[in-house]
Amino acid sequence: MTAGDIEQMAPFSSRGPTDDGRIKPDVVAPGTWILSTASDLYQEGYGDPVNPQTNTYQYDGWGMPYNQQYKYMGGTSMANPIAAGGAAVIRDFYQKAHSVSASAALVKATLINSAVDLLDENNDGIDDNDYPIPNVHEGWGRIDLAAATGGNHQFVDNTTGLATGNSVSYQFAVGTAGAPFKATLVWSDYPSTESAAKNLVNDLDILVTAPNGTQYRGNVFSGGWTQTGGSADRVNNVENVYVQSAATGTWTVQVSGYNVPNGPQPFALVAGGNLGTAPTPTPTNTPGPTNTPAPTSTPTATNTPSPAVAIHVQQINMTVVQEGGPWYHADAAVTIVDSGGQPVNGATVNGTFSGDSSGAASGVTNANGLVTLSSARAKNGQSWTFCVDNVSRGSDVYDAGANGETCDSTGGSSPTATPQPTNTPTPGPTPTTGPGVVMRIGDLDGSAASGSRNRWDATVLITVHDANESPVANATVDGSWSGGANGGGSCVTNGAGQCSVGKANLKGNATDVTFTVNNVTLAGSSYNAGANHDPDGDSNGTSITVLQP
């Protein structure tokens, strides 16, 4: 008996991806017609499963017996033990060949880096590689223990880890041109939560630079090989760069901490190809990760912290959400910007809810600088206050004194903070601050960003002018959402007369949302809604519709 085509996936094998889009499975292992140990009793306890008429073994409902002790079986009960046993063999290999107690991340990286791309991954009976790696059928391929333990790869098992904004680089020497160069980065991520829309917590990035300066990002694949360009992966804790035909010379692999709210984050790196001895490093790692390279690899480690910037809370928008029946919770949409008013991506916001329910909450901002935090639910709850306790991102400085507001309540007032300009004024007309100013909307601009699990975020940038088209600072803009969203939104203009409102975590069936300005207020000034306008024509000056990305 045979397993048929070794290049073919079983039709009943589980497929990916996960709900948040991660590549799954990571790897696959043989799981059909596997000869396994079995009980010497028939499944119902009647003894040896031999057909008394033919005196031969026959299918007994659980598999095809080979004899009284072995049976051909299939499924995850066969594939999982093979993969687990293979992982144990790889860990034993590192211990005996390199005296290294390999981390789980290093074992996983080795399995992935040495895996083989199946040719009939979609089970159509043709070895045509319709879906090259990575794909939802096989992930990164079928495990290959001979390749994994062949001693032809170099590795780093970094147990010290990286923080946000830090990086470390390793150099690998390719001695013969034409063969693939494969670099695999894996880290055992910090635990996520059941309610998280995206499960990745600590986000690392891999960047590979060829001898000629060409750069490759992780998981940018086409036809089974890495392509130039693309964007950094923000979903997976496995990142690969597979260059099909590598040139001779020094290849540099940089691992960086893009967003590590629960760090530092250890990681493992495995490189495969026609690798020789790496050049002698020039140590610049002060301080930096401790690395354990293979005997044939001498990596160069460098820490490159990002320039520190001042960040602060631009605004907080509170809404009450009914969960069903008498149960409610509060959402606090917090926008973080830098001193120039630009949204800050990847900032961790920590805060505290009080009122009808209380407790701490934290989250990480998206590309629009927006994060929505939720309170615990309360029966018939309507009254909550949320206060930001801290904002952090790598070496950036949290300037609480520049906050537009530090606390907000579901009633819309800020109990401990007086609205103030949130941004450094941009060059242009001197802002008007009142009194006696007649205000109007001078521009509305909408933007959208994709999230995970078919969710998305909408942001509206509002510009307030006076009758002379000069920006108005310190004006409070109040409005409401409609269409695919509901609730209110408010913000306070900065020195450029601008502020923004956002709506996060919108459902995929909401094709668009509309924000309407209901009022603009400033002590001693008035609002002339009839004079609202939009010079670029994407709104009527009072309402703007934001389309799903």
Coordinates of C-alpha atoms in Angstrom, one line a residue:
M1 CA 0.0 0.0 0.0
T2 CA 1.2 3.5 -0.8
A3 CA 0.2 7.1 0.1
G4 CA -0.1 8.0 -3.5
D5 CA 1.3 11.3 -4.6
I6 CA 3.8 12.7 -2.1
E7 CA 3.3 16.1 -3.7
Q8 CA -0.5 16.1 -3.0
M9 CA -2.4 17.6 0.0
A10 CA -5.1 15.4 1.4
P11 CA -8.6 16.8 0.5
F12 CA -9.7 16.6 4.1
S13 CA -6.8 18.5 5.5
S14 CA -7.6 21.8 7.3
R15 CA -7.0 25.0 5.4
G16 CA -6.3 28.5 6.5
P17 CA -6.2 31.4 6.9
T18 CA -7.2 32.5 10.4
D19 CA -9.9 35.1 11.0
D20 CA -7.4 37.9 11.3
G21 CA -5.6 36.8 8.1
R22 CA -2.5 35.0 9.5
I23 CA -0.9 32.4 7.2
K24 CA -2.0 29.0 8.4
P25 CA -1.0 26.2 8.5
D26 CA 2.7 27.1 9.2
V27 CA 3.8 23.8 7.7
V28 CA 2.3 20.4 6.8
A29 CA 3.3 16.8 7.4
P30 CA 2.3 13.4 5.9
G31 CA -1.0 12.3 7.3
T32 CA -2.5 9.6 4.9
W33 CA -1.7 5.9 4.8
I34 CA 0.7 6.2 7.8
L35 CA 1.6 2.9 9.3
S36 CA 1.0 3.3 13.0
T37 CA 1.0 1.1 16.1
A38 CA -2.5 -0.2 17.0
S39 CA -4.2 -2.4 19.5
D40 CA -4.1 -6.1 18.8
L41 CA -7.9 -6.2 19.5
Y42 CA -10.6 -5.4 17.0
Q43 CA -12.4 -2.1 17.6
E44 CA -15.2 -3.9 19.4
G45 CA -13.0 -6.3 21.3
Y46 CA -13.5 -9.4 19.1
G47 CA -9.9 -10.2 18.6
D48 CA -7.7 -10.2 15.5
P49 CA -9.5 -8.2 12.7
V50 CA -9.0 -11.0 10.0
N51 CA -11.8 -11.8 7.7
P52 CA -12.5 -15.4 8.6
Q53 CA -13.7 -16.2 5.0
T54 CA -10.6 -14.8 3.2
N55 CA -8.1 -15.0 6.1
T56 CA -7.0 -11.4 5.2
Y57 CA -7.0 -8.1 7.0
Q58 CA -9.7 -5.7 6.0
Y59 CA -10.8 -2.1 6.8
D60 CA -12.2 -2.1 10.3
G61 CA -13.8 1.4 10.5
W62 CA -10.6 3.1 11.9
G63 CA -8.0 2.1 9.4
M64 CA -6.5 -0.7 7.3
P65 CA -4.7 -3.3 9.5
Y66 CA -1.3 -4.5 8.5
N67 CA -1.1 -7.1 11.2
Q68 CA -2.2 -7.4 14.8
Q69 CA 0.2 -4.6 16.0
Y70 CA 0.2 -2.1 13.1
K71 CA -2.5 -0.3 11.1
Y72 CA -2.5 2.2 8.1
M73 CA -4.4 5.3 9.3
G74 CA -4.8 8.9 8.3
G75 CA -5.8 12.3 9.7
T76 CA -4.3 14.8 12.2
S77 CA -3.8 11.8 14.5
M78 CA -1.0 10.8 12.2
A79 CA 0.3 14.2 10.9
N80 CA 0.6 15.9 14.3
P81 CA 2.8 13.2 15.9
I82 CA 5.1 13.2 12.8
A83 CA 5.4 17.0 13.1
A84 CA 5.9 16.9 16.8
G85 CA 8.5 14.1 16.5
G86 CA 10.2 16.1 13.8
A87 CA 10.4 19.1 16.1
A88 CA 11.9 17.0 18.9
V89 CA 14.6 15.7 16.4
I90 CA 15.5 19.2 15.4
R91 CA 15.8 20.3 19.0
D92 CA 18.0 17.3 19.7
F93 CA 20.1 18.2 16.6
Y94 CA 20.8 21.7 18.0
Q95 CA 21.8 20.2 21.4
K96 CA 24.2 17.6 20.0
A97 CA 25.6 19.5 17.0
H98 CA 25.8 23.0 18.5
S99 CA 25.4 22.6 22.3
V100 CA 22.4 25.0 22.0
S101 CA 19.2 24.5 23.9
A102 CA 17.0 25.7 21.1
S103 CA 13.9 27.9 21.8
A104 CA 10.5 27.0 20.4
A105 CA 11.0 29.9 17.9
L106 CA 14.3 28.4 16.6
V107 CA 12.8 25.0 16.1
K108 CA 9.8 26.5 14.3
A109 CA 12.0 28.7 12.1
T110 CA 14.1 25.7 11.2
L111 CA 11.1 23.6 10.2
I112 CA 9.7 26.5 8.1
N113 CA 13.0 27.5 6.4
S114 CA 13.7 23.9 5.3
A115 CA 10.2 23.0 4.2
V116 CA 9.4 21.9 0.6
D117 CA 6.8 23.6 -1.6
L118 CA 4.2 20.9 -2.6
L119 CA 3.3 20.7 -6.3
D120 CA -0.4 19.6 -5.9
E121 CA -1.3 21.6 -2.9
N122 CA -4.9 22.1 -4.1
N123 CA -5.6 18.4 -4.7
D124 CA -6.5 18.7 -8.3
G125 CA -4.5 15.6 -9.3
I126 CA -1.9 17.6 -11.2
D127 CA 1.6 18.4 -10.0
D128 CA 1.5 22.0 -11.4
N129 CA 2.0 24.1 -8.3
D130 CA -1.1 26.2 -8.9
Y131 CA -0.6 27.9 -5.6
P132 CA 3.1 28.5 -4.7
I133 CA 4.0 29.2 -1.1
P134 CA 2.8 30.7 1.1
N135 CA -0.8 29.5 0.6
V136 CA -3.8 28.4 2.6
H137 CA -3.3 24.7 1.8
E138 CA 0.2 24.1 3.0
G139 CA 1.4 27.3 4.5
W140 CA 5.2 27.3 3.9
G141 CA 5.4 23.7 2.7
R142 CA 6.0 20.1 3.8
I143 CA 8.5 19.5 6.6
D144 CA 11.8 18.0 5.5
L145 CA 13.9 16.7 8.4
A146 CA 16.9 15.8 6.2
A147 CA 17.2 19.4 5.2
A148 CA 16.4 20.7 8.6
T149 CA 19.2 18.7 10.2
G150 CA 21.7 18.7 7.3
G151 CA 23.8 21.4 8.9
N152 CA 23.6 23.7 5.9
H153 CA 21.9 26.6 7.5
Q154 CA 23.1 29.3 10.0
F155 CA 21.0 30.5 12.9
V156 CA 20.5 33.0 15.7
D157 CA 18.5 32.3 18.8
N158 CA 18.1 35.7 20.4
T159 CA 16.9 35.4 23.9
T160 CA 17.4 39.1 25.0
G161 CA 14.9 40.5 22.5
L162 CA 14.1 43.8 21.0
A163 CA 12.1 46.8 22.1
T164 CA 10.1 49.2 19.9
G165 CA 12.3 51.2 17.6
N166 CA 15.4 49.0 18.1
S167 CA 17.0 46.8 15.5
V168 CA 19.8 44.3 15.2
S169 CA 21.6 43.2 11.9
Y170 CA 23.3 40.0 10.9
Q171 CA 25.6 39.4 7.9
F172 CA 25.8 36.2 5.9
A173 CA 28.3 35.5 3.2
V174 CA 27.0 33.8 0.0
G175 CA 30.0 32.0 -1.6
T176 CA 28.4 30.6 -4.8
A177 CA 25.9 32.5 -6.9
G178 CA 22.7 31.0 -8.3
A179 CA 21.2 29.1 -5.4
P180 CA 18.4 30.5 -3.2
F181 CA 19.0 32.6 -0.1
K182 CA 16.3 32.0 2.5
A183 CA 15.9 33.9 5.7
T184 CA 13.2 33.0 8.3
L185 CA 12.2 35.2 11.3
V186 CA 10.0 33.6 14.0
W187 CA 9.1 34.9 17.5
S188 CA 6.8 33.4 20.2
D189 CA 4.4 36.3 20.5
Y190 CA 3.0 37.7 23.8
P191 CA -0.5 36.2 24.5
S192 CA -3.4 37.9 22.8
T193 CA -7.0 38.1 24.1
E194 CA -10.1 36.3 23.0
S195 CA -11.8 39.5 21.8
A196 CA -8.9 40.9 19.9
A197 CA -9.6 41.6 16.2
K198 CA -5.9 41.2 15.4
N199 CA -4.0 38.6 17.5
L200 CA -0.5 39.9 16.8
V201 CA 0.7 41.7 19.9
N202 CA 4.5 42.3 19.5
D203 CA 5.3 43.1 15.9
L204 CA 8.8 42.6 14.5
D205 CA 10.0 43.1 11.0
I206 CA 12.7 41.5 8.8
L207 CA 14.5 43.4 6.1
V208 CA 17.1 41.7 3.8
T209 CA 19.6 43.7 1.9
A210 CA 21.5 42.1 -1.1
P211 CA 25.1 42.9 -1.9
N212 CA 24.0 45.4 -4.6
G213 CA 21.7 47.2 -2.1
T214 CA 18.4 45.7 -3.2
Q215 CA 16.1 45.3 -0.2
Y216 CA 13.4 42.7 0.5
R217 CA 10.7 42.9 3.1
G218 CA 9.2 39.9 4.9
N219 CA 6.3 37.9 3.3
V220 CA 6.2 39.9 0.1
F221 CA 5.8 36.8 -2.2
S222 CA 4.8 36.0 -5.8
G223 CA 5.3 32.7 -7.5
G224 CA 6.8 31.2 -4.4
W225 CA 9.7 33.8 -4.2
T226 CA 10.2 37.2 -2.5
Q227 CA 9.6 40.3 -4.6
T228 CA 10.9 43.8 -4.1
G229 CA 8.6 46.5 -2.9
G230 CA 5.5 45.8 -0.9
S231 CA 4.8 46.7 2.7
A232 CA 5.7 45.4 6.1
D233 CA 3.7 42.5 7.5
R234 CA 1.5 43.6 10.4
V235 CA -0.4 40.3 11.0
N236 CA 2.0 37.3 11.2
N237 CA 4.7 36.3 13.8
V238 CA 6.5 34.4 11.0
E239 CA 8.3 36.5 8.3
N240 CA 10.2 35.0 5.4
V241 CA 12.5 36.3 2.6
Y242 CA 13.2 33.7 -0.1
V243 CA 15.4 35.1 -2.9
Q244 CA 15.4 32.6 -5.8
S245 CA 18.9 33.3 -7.2
A246 CA 21.3 34.9 -4.7
A247 CA 24.4 36.8 -5.8
T248 CA 27.7 36.2 -4.2
G249 CA 28.7 38.6 -1.4
T250 CA 27.5 39.8 1.9
W251 CA 23.7 39.6 2.6
T252 CA 22.5 41.7 5.6
V253 CA 19.5 40.7 7.5
Q254 CA 18.0 43.3 9.8
V255 CA 15.4 42.4 12.5
S256 CA 13.6 45.4 14.0
G257 CA 11.0 46.1 16.7
Y258 CA 8.2 47.9 14.9
N259 CA 5.8 47.8 17.9
V260 CA 6.6 45.9 21.0
P261 CA 4.1 46.9 23.8
N262 CA 5.0 43.8 25.9
G263 CA 8.7 43.5 25.4
P264 CA 11.5 43.0 24.9
Q265 CA 10.6 40.3 22.3
P266 CA 13.0 37.4 21.8
F267 CA 13.2 35.9 18.3
A268 CA 14.9 33.3 16.2
L269 CA 16.5 33.8 12.7
V270 CA 17.5 31.0 10.3
A271 CA 19.3 31.5 7.0
G272 CA 19.8 28.9 4.3
G273 CA 21.7 28.9 1.1
N274 CA 25.3 28.5 -0.2
L275 CA 26.7 30.2 2.9
G276 CA 30.3 30.6 3.8
T277 CA 32.0 32.2 6.8
A278 CA 30.6 35.6 7.6
P279 CA 33.0 38.6 7.7
T280 CA 34.5 39.6 11.1
P281 CA 31.9 41.8 12.8
T282 CA 32.5 45.3 14.0
P283 CA 30.7 45.3 17.4
T284 CA 28.4 48.3 17.8
N285 CA 25.8 46.7 20.0
T286 CA 25.8 48.9 23.1
P287 CA 23.4 47.9 24.6
G288 CA 21.9 45.2 22.4
P289 CA 20.6 41.7 22.1
T290 CA 22.7 38.6 22.9
N291 CA 23.0 36.4 19.8
T292 CA 23.9 32.7 19.5
P293 CA 25.0 32.2 15.9
A294 CA 25.9 28.8 14.4
P295 CA 29.6 28.0 14.3
T296 CA 29.8 29.0 10.7
S297 CA 28.1 32.4 11.1
T298 CA 29.5 35.5 12.7
P299 CA 26.6 38.0 12.7
T300 CA 27.1 41.8 13.1
A301 CA 24.7 43.2 15.6
T302 CA 23.7 46.8 15.6
N303 CA 21.0 48.6 17.6
T304 CA 19.4 51.5 15.7
P305 CA 16.9 53.4 17.8
S306 CA 14.4 55.6 16.0
P307 CA 14.6 59.4 16.7
A308 CA 12.5 60.3 19.7
V309 CA 9.5 62.6 19.1
A310 CA 7.0 64.3 21.4
I311 CA 3.5 62.7 21.2
H312 CA 0.2 63.6 22.9
V313 CA -3.5 63.1 23.0
Q314 CA -5.3 65.1 20.4
Q315 CA -8.8 64.1 21.4
I316 CA -11.0 61.5 23.1
N317 CA -14.5 60.7 21.7
M318 CA -16.8 58.7 24.0
T319 CA -19.8 56.7 23.0
V320 CA -22.2 54.3 24.8
V321 CA -22.7 51.0 23.0
Q322 CA -25.7 48.7 23.7
E323 CA -24.6 45.1 23.7
G324 CA -28.1 43.6 23.9
G325 CA -30.9 43.7 26.5
P326 CA -30.0 46.0 29.4
W327 CA -26.2 45.7 29.0
Y328 CA -24.1 48.6 27.8
H329 CA -20.4 49.5 27.6
A330 CA -18.5 52.6 26.8
D331 CA -16.0 53.1 23.9
A332 CA -13.3 55.7 24.1
A333 CA -11.8 56.6 20.7
V334 CA -8.4 58.2 21.4
T335 CA -6.4 60.0 18.8
I336 CA -2.6 60.4 19.2
V337 CA -0.5 62.9 17.2
D338 CA 3.0 64.2 17.3
S339 CA 4.0 67.9 17.8
G340 CA 3.4 68.6 14.1
G341 CA -0.2 67.3 14.3
Q342 CA 0.6 64.1 12.4
P343 CA -1.0 60.8 13.5
V344 CA 1.2 58.5 15.5
N345 CA 1.0 54.8 14.4
G346 CA 1.9 52.1 16.9
A347 CA 1.6 54.1 20.2
T348 CA 0.4 52.2 23.2
V349 CA -2.4 54.1 25.1
N350 CA -3.0 53.1 28.7
G351 CA -6.0 54.5 30.5
T352 CA -8.7 54.0 33.2
F353 CA -12.5 53.8 33.0
S354 CA -14.7 54.9 35.9
G355 CA -18.4 55.3 36.4
D356 CA -20.9 52.6 35.8
S357 CA -18.0 50.1 35.5
S358 CA -14.4 50.7 36.1
G359 CA -11.0 49.2 35.2
A360 CA -7.9 49.7 33.1
A361 CA -7.7 49.5 29.3
S362 CA -4.9 49.7 26.8
G363 CA -4.4 49.4 23.1
V364 CA -2.2 50.4 20.1
T365 CA -3.0 53.1 17.6
N366 CA -3.5 52.4 13.9
A367 CA -2.1 54.4 10.9
N368 CA -4.6 57.2 11.6
G369 CA -3.3 57.5 15.2
L370 CA -6.6 56.1 16.5
V371 CA -7.3 53.4 19.0
T372 CA -10.7 52.5 20.5
L373 CA -10.7 51.2 24.1
S374 CA -13.8 49.6 25.7
S375 CA -15.0 49.5 29.3
A376 CA -16.4 46.5 31.1
R377 CA -20.2 46.2 30.5
A378 CA -22.7 47.5 33.0
K379 CA -26.5 46.8 33.4
N380 CA -28.4 49.9 32.2
G381 CA -25.0 51.8 32.1
Q382 CA -24.9 55.3 30.6
S383 CA -22.3 57.2 32.6
W384 CA -18.6 56.6 32.1
T385 CA -15.4 58.7 32.2
F386 CA -12.1 57.6 30.6
C387 CA -8.7 59.2 31.4
V388 CA -5.5 58.6 29.6
D389 CA -2.8 57.6 32.1
N390 CA 0.2 57.2 29.7
V391 CA 1.1 57.0 26.0
S392 CA 4.3 55.2 24.9
R393 CA 6.1 54.3 21.7
G394 CA 9.7 53.3 21.9
S395 CA 11.9 56.3 22.9
D396 CA 9.2 58.8 22.1
V397 CA 8.2 61.3 24.8
Y398 CA 4.7 61.6 26.1
D399 CA 3.9 65.4 26.4
A400 CA 0.8 65.3 28.6
G401 CA 0.8 69.1 28.8
A402 CA 0.1 69.3 25.1
N403 CA -3.0 67.1 25.3
G404 CA -6.2 68.4 23.8
E405 CA -7.9 66.5 26.5
T406 CA -6.8 63.9 29.0
C407 CA -10.2 62.7 30.2
D408 CA -13.6 62.6 28.6
S409 CA -17.1 61.4 29.7
T410 CA -20.0 59.9 27.9
G411 CA -21.7 63.3 28.4
G412 CA -19.1 64.9 26.2
S413 CA -17.3 67.0 28.8
S414 CA -13.8 66.7 30.0
P415 CA -13.7 66.7 33.8
T416 CA -10.0 67.4 34.2
A417 CA -8.8 69.0 31.1
T418 CA -9.6 72.2 29.3
P419 CA -9.5 71.9 25.5
Q420 CA -6.4 73.6 24.1
P421 CA -4.5 73.6 20.8
T422 CA -3.1 70.1 20.2
N423 CA -0.6 70.8 17.4
T424 CA 2.3 73.1 16.6
P425 CA 0.8 75.7 14.2
T426 CA 1.8 75.2 10.6
P427 CA 3.2 78.1 8.6
G428 CA 0.5 80.3 7.3
P429 CA -2.0 83.0 8.5
T430 CA -2.0 83.9 12.1
P431 CA -4.8 81.9 13.8
T432 CA -7.9 83.7 15.0
T433 CA -8.9 82.9 18.6
G434 CA -11.9 85.3 19.1
P435 CA -13.9 87.0 20.4
G436 CA -16.2 88.4 17.8
V437 CA -15.2 85.9 15.1
V438 CA -17.7 84.5 12.6
M439 CA -16.7 80.9 12.0
R440 CA -17.4 78.5 9.2
I441 CA -16.1 75.2 7.9
G442 CA -13.3 75.8 5.4
D443 CA -12.6 72.2 4.4
L444 CA -13.6 68.6 5.2
D445 CA -11.3 65.7 4.2
G446 CA -12.1 62.0 4.8
S447 CA -9.7 59.0 4.9
A448 CA -10.1 55.3 5.6
A449 CA -7.8 52.5 6.7
S450 CA -8.3 48.8 6.6
G451 CA -8.3 46.8 9.8
S452 CA -8.4 43.1 10.5
R453 CA -11.3 40.6 10.3
N454 CA -13.0 42.7 7.6
R455 CA -13.2 45.8 9.9
W456 CA -12.1 49.4 8.9
D457 CA -11.6 52.9 10.4
A458 CA -12.8 56.2 9.2
T459 CA -11.3 59.6 9.9
V460 CA -12.4 63.1 9.0
L461 CA -10.1 66.1 9.1
I462 CA -12.0 69.4 9.8
T463 CA -10.7 72.9 9.0
V464 CA -12.3 75.9 10.6
H465 CA -11.8 79.4 9.1
D466 CA -13.1 82.9 9.8
A467 CA -14.6 85.2 7.1
N468 CA -11.1 86.1 5.9
E469 CA -10.1 82.4 5.4
S470 CA -7.8 82.6 8.4
P471 CA -7.6 79.5 10.7
V472 CA -9.5 79.6 13.9
A473 CA -7.8 77.9 16.9
N474 CA -9.5 76.5 20.0
A475 CA -12.8 76.1 18.3
T476 CA -14.9 73.0 19.4
V477 CA -16.5 71.1 16.5
D478 CA -19.4 68.9 17.3
G479 CA -21.0 66.5 14.8
S480 CA -22.7 63.2 14.3
W481 CA -22.1 59.9 12.4
S482 CA -24.7 58.3 10.1
G483 CA -24.9 55.7 7.4
G484 CA -22.9 52.7 8.5
A485 CA -22.1 54.3 11.9
N486 CA -23.9 56.2 14.7
G487 CA -23.0 58.4 17.6
G488 CA -21.4 61.7 18.0
G489 CA -17.9 63.1 17.6
S490 CA -16.1 66.3 18.7
C491 CA -12.7 67.8 18.5
V492 CA -10.9 71.1 19.3
T493 CA -9.0 72.9 16.5
N494 CA -5.2 73.5 16.7
G495 CA -3.2 76.5 15.6
A496 CA -3.8 75.5 11.9
G497 CA -7.6 75.6 12.6
Q498 CA -7.7 71.8 12.2
C499 CA -8.8 68.8 14.2
S500 CA -10.0 65.3 13.4
V501 CA -12.7 62.9 14.4
G502 CA -12.6 59.2 13.9
K503 CA -14.8 56.1 13.9
A504 CA -12.9 52.8 14.5
N505 CA -13.7 49.1 14.1
L506 CA -16.5 49.6 11.5
K507 CA -18.1 46.4 10.2
G508 CA -17.3 45.2 6.7
N509 CA -21.0 45.5 5.6
A510 CA -20.8 49.3 6.2
T511 CA -19.7 50.4 2.7
D512 CA -19.5 54.1 3.8
V513 CA -20.2 56.4 6.8
T514 CA -21.1 60.1 6.9
F515 CA -20.0 62.7 9.3
T516 CA -22.1 65.9 9.7
V517 CA -20.9 69.0 11.5
N518 CA -23.7 70.1 13.8
N519 CA -22.1 73.1 15.5
V520 CA -18.8 75.0 16.0
T521 CA -18.4 76.9 19.2
L522 CA -15.8 79.4 20.6
A523 CA -16.4 81.8 23.5
G524 CA -17.5 85.2 22.1
S525 CA -17.7 83.9 18.5
S526 CA -20.5 82.7 16.3
Y527 CA -20.9 80.0 13.7
N528 CA -22.3 80.7 10.2
A529 CA -23.2 77.2 8.8
G530 CA -24.5 78.8 5.6
A531 CA -21.0 79.9 4.7
N532 CA -19.5 76.4 5.0
H533 CA -17.6 75.3 1.9
D534 CA -15.0 72.8 0.6
P535 CA -12.5 74.1 -2.0
D536 CA -11.6 70.6 -3.2
G537 CA -15.2 69.6 -3.7
D538 CA -15.2 66.3 -1.8
S539 CA -18.0 67.5 0.5
N540 CA -20.6 70.3 0.8
G541 CA -18.7 71.8 3.7
T542 CA -21.1 70.5 6.3
S543 CA -21.2 66.7 5.6
I544 CA -18.7 64.3 4.2
T545 CA -19.0 60.6 3.2
V546 CA -16.1 58.3 3.8
L547 CA -16.0 55.2 1.7
Q548 CA -14.7 51.8 2.9
P549 CA -11.2 51.3 1.6

